[in-house]
Tab-separated table of C-alpha atoms and ligand atoms in Angstrom:
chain	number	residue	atom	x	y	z
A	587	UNK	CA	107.759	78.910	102.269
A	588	UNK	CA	103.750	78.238	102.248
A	589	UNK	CA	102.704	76.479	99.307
A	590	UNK	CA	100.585	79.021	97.514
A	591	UNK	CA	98.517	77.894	94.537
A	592	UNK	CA	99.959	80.830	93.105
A	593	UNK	CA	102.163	83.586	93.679
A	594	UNK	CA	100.798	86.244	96.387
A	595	UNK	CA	102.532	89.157	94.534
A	596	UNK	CA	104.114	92.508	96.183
A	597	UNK	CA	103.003	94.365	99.592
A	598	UNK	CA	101.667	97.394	98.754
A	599	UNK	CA	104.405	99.829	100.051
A	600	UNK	CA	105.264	103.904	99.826
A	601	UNK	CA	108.893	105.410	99.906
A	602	UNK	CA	110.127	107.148	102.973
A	603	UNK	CA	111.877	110.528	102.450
A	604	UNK	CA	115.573	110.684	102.997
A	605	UNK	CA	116.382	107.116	102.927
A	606	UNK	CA	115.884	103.698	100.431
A	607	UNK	CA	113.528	102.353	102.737
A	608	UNK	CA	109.542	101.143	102.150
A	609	UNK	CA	106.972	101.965	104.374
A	610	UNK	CA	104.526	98.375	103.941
A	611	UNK	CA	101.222	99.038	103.761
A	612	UNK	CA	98.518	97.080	105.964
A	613	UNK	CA	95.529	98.968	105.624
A	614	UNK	CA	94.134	101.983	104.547
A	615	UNK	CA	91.549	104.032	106.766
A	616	UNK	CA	90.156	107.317	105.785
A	617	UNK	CA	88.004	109.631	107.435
A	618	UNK	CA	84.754	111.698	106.573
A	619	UNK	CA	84.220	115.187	107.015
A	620	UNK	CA	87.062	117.009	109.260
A	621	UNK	CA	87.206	120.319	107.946
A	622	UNK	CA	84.271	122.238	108.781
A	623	UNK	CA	84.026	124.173	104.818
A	624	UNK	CA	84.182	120.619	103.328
A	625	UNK	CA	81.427	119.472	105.704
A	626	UNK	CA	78.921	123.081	104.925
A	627	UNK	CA	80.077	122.395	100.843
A	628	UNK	CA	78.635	118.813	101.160
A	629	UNK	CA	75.384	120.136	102.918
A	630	UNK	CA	76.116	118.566	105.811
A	631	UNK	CA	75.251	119.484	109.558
A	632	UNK	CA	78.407	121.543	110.819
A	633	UNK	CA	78.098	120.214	114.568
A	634	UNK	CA	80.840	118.470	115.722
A	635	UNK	CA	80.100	114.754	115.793
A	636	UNK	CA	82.007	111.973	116.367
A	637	UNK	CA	84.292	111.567	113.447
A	638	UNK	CA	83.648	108.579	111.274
A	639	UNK	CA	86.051	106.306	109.219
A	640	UNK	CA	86.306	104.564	106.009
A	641	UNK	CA	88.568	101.770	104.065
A	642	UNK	CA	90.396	101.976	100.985
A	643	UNK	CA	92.275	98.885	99.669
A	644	UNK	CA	96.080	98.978	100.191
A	645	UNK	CA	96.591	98.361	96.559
A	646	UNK	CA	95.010	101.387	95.794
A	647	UNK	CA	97.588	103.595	96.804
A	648	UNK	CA	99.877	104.899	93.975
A	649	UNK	CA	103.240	106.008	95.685
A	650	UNK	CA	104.153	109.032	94.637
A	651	UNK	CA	101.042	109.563	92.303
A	652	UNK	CA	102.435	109.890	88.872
A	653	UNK	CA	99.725	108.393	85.681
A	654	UNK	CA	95.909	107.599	87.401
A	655	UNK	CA	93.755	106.143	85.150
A	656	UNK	CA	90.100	107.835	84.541
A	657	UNK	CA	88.173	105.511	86.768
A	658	UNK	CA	85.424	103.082	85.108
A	659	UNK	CA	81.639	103.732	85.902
A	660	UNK	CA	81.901	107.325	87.268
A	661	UNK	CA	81.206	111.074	85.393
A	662	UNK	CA	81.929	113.106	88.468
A	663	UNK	CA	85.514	112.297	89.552
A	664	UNK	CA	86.827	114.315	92.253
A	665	UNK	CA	89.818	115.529	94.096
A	666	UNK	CA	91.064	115.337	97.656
A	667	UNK	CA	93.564	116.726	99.192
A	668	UNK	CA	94.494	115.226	102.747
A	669	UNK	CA	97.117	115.070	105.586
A	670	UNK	CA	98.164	111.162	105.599
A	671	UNK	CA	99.541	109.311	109.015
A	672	UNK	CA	101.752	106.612	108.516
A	673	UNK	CA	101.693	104.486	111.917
A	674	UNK	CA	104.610	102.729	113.034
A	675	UNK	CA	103.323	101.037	116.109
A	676	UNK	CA	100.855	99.091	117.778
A	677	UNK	CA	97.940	100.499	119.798
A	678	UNK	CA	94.569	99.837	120.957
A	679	UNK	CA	92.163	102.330	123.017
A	680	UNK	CA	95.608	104.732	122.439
A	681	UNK	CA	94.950	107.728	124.207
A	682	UNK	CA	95.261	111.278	123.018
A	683	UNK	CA	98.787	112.110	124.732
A	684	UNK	CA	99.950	108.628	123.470
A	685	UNK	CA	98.802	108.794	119.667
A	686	UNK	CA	101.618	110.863	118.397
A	687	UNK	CA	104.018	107.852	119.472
A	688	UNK	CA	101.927	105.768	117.424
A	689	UNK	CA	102.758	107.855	114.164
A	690	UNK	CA	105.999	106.910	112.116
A	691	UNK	CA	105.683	109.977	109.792
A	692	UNK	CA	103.022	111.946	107.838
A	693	UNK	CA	102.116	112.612	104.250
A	694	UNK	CA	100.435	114.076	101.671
A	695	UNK	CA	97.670	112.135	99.640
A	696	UNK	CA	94.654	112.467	97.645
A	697	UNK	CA	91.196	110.602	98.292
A	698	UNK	CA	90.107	110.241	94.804
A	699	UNK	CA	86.447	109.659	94.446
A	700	UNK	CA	83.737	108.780	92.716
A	701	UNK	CA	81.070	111.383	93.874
A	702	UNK	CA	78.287	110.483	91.600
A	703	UNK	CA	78.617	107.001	92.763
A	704	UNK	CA	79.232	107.881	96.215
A	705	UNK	CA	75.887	110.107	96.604
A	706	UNK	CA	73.689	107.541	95.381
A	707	UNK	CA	75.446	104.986	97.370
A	708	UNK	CA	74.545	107.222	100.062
A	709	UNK	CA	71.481	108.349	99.194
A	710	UNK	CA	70.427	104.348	98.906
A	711	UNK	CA	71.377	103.592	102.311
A	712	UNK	CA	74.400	101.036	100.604
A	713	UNK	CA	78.359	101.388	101.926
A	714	UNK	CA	80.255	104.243	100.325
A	715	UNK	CA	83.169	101.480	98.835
A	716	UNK	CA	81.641	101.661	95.447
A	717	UNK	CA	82.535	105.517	95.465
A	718	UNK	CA	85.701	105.545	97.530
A	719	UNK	CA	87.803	101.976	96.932
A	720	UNK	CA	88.203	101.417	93.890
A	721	UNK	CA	91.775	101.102	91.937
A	722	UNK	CA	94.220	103.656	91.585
A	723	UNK	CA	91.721	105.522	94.387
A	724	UNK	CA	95.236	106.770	96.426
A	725	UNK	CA	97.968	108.632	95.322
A	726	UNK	CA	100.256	109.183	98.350
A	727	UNK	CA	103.457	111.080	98.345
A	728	UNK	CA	106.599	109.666	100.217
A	729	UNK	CA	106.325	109.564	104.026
A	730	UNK	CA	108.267	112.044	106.116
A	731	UNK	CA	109.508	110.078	109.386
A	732	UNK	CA	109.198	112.376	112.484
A	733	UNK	CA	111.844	109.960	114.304
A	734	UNK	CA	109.664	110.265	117.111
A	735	UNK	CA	109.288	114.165	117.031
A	736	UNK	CA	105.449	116.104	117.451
A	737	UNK	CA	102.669	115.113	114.805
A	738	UNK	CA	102.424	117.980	113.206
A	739	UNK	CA	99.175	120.256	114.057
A	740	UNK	CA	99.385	123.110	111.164
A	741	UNK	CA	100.707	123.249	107.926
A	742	UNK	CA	99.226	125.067	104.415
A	743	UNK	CA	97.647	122.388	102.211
A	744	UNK	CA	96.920	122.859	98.844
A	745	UNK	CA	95.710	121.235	95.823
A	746	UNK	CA	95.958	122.958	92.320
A	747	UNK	CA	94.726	121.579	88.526
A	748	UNK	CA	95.976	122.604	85.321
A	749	UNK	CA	97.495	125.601	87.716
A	750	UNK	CA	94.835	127.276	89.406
A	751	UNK	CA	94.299	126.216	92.915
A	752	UNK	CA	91.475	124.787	93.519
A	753	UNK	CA	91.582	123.657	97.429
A	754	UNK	CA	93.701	125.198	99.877
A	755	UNK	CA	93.702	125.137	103.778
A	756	UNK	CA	95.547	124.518	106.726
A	757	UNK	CA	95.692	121.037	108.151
A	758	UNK	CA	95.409	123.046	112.027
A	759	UNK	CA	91.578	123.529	110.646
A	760	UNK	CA	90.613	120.100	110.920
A	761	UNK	CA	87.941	119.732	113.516
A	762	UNK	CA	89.699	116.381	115.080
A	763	UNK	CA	93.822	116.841	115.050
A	764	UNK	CA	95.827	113.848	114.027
A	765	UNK	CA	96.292	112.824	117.982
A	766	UNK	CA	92.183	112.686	117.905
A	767	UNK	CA	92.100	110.736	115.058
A	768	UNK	CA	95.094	108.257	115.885
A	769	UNK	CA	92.862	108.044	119.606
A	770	UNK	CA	89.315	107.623	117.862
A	771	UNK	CA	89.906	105.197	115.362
A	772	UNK	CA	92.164	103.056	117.861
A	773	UNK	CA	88.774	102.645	119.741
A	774	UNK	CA	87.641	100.445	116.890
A	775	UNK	CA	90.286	98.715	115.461
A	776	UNK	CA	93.505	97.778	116.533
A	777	UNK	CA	96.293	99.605	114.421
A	778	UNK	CA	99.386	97.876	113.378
A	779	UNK	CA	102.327	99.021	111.765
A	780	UNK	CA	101.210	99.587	107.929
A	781	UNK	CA	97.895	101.696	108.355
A	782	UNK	CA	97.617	104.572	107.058
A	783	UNK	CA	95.342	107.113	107.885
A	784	UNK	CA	93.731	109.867	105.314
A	785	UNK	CA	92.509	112.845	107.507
A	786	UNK	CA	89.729	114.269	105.633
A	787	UNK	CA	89.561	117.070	102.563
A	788	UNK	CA	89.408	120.890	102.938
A	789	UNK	CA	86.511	122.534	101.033
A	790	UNK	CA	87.078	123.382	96.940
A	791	UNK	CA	86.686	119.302	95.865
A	792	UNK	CA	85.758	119.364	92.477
A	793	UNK	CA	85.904	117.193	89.184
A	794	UNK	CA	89.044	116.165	86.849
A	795	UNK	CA	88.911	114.894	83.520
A	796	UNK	CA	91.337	113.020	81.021
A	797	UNK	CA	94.649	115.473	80.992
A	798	UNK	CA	94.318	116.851	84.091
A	799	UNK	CA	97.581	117.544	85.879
A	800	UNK	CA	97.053	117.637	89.862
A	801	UNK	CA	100.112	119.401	92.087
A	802	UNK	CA	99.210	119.329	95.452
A	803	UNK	CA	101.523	119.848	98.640
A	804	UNK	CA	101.888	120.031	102.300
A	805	UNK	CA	103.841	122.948	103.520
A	806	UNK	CA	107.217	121.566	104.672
A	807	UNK	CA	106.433	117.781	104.714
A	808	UNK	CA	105.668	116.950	100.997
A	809	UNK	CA	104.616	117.933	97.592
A	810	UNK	CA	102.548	114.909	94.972
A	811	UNK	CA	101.958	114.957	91.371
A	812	UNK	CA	99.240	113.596	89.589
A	813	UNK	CA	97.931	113.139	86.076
A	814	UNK	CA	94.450	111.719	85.296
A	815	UNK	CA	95.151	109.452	82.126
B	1874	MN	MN1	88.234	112.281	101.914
């Protein structure tokens, strides 16, 4: 055993569906505007660009969502709703017809964020983590394993708050599929076994308060629970 001056604590991990097993988390990579209503709600240029990427800390996943505390700092906390890829594999420069063997199984998260913090952390021309990585920042339901089956391409997702829905889309309207995004963001890292990927947020993000109770769910893969405490 190395001789740690103290204890390194747990792995960040998430359950896989169907079996006692832990998926071990490595890293955390989101992306930034891949649904085309998201992109014209943020006033942002609608033209397909490259698709760009962005880092959460592993310990801020909460498996299976569950209590999330109110975040320090922020008064515009916001929902959303994304298809998650679990990869299972290493690959660098994978290419599109490759990336699906990359993927162990998919998921259902939320990118919680701090908007108010985010825009100005835009607006100043200063990285986004301030708005994006801090704790608790995402929930993430159990992983479905695709034992090497398809990624899949379409599926309703949906995010609802105290009842009413607030987003809800279809994962087959993101402007780069899962394959894309497995292919892009292999181009500038290399992904191990352990990253997860957040796939960007259909349009309707909004703001949650104290009491809020989030149900969200990805038709036929997984369903996540959240209250904001
Ligand atoms: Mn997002």
């Amino acid at each position: 055993m190395p001789d740690y001056v103290f204890e390194p604590g747990p792995r960040p991990t998430i359950p896989v569906q169907g079996t006692d097993k832990l998926f071990p988390v490595r890293r955390v990579y989101c992306v930034g505007r891949n649904y085309l209503d998201h992109i014209v709600e943020m006033g942002n240029d609608p033209n397909r660009e490259e698709p760009f990427f962005f880092q959460k800390p592993s310990d801020a996943i909460v498996p299976l969502g569950g209590k999330v505390p109110y975040p320090p700092l922020t008064k515009n906390f916001h929902h959303e709703v994304e298809y998650v890829l679990a990869i299972g594999k290493e690959g660098f420069e994978i290419p599109v017809a490759d990336a699906g063997s990359h993927v162990f199984g998919v998921a259902l998260g939320i990118d919680l964020t701090r908007r108010d913090l985010q825009f100005e952390a835009r607006d100043g021309g200063r990285p986004w983590e301030v708005g994006k990585a801090f704790d608790h920042a995402g929930p993430c339901s159990a992983i479905k394993p695709l034992n090497g089956g398809p990624v899949p391409k379409s599926a309703a997702i949906k995010l609802s708050v105290n009842g009413a829905v607030k987003q809800n889309g279809d994962i087959r309207m993101m402007i780069w599929n899962a394959d894309e995004i497995v292919a892009q963001l292999s181009r500038s890292y290399r992904l191990m076994p352990g990253d997860v990927i957040f796939t960007g947020t259909p349009a309707g993000v909004g703001p949650l308060q104290r009491g809020d109770k989030i149900d969200a769910s990805l038709e036929g893969i997984a369903e996540l629970h959240v209250e904001i405490v």
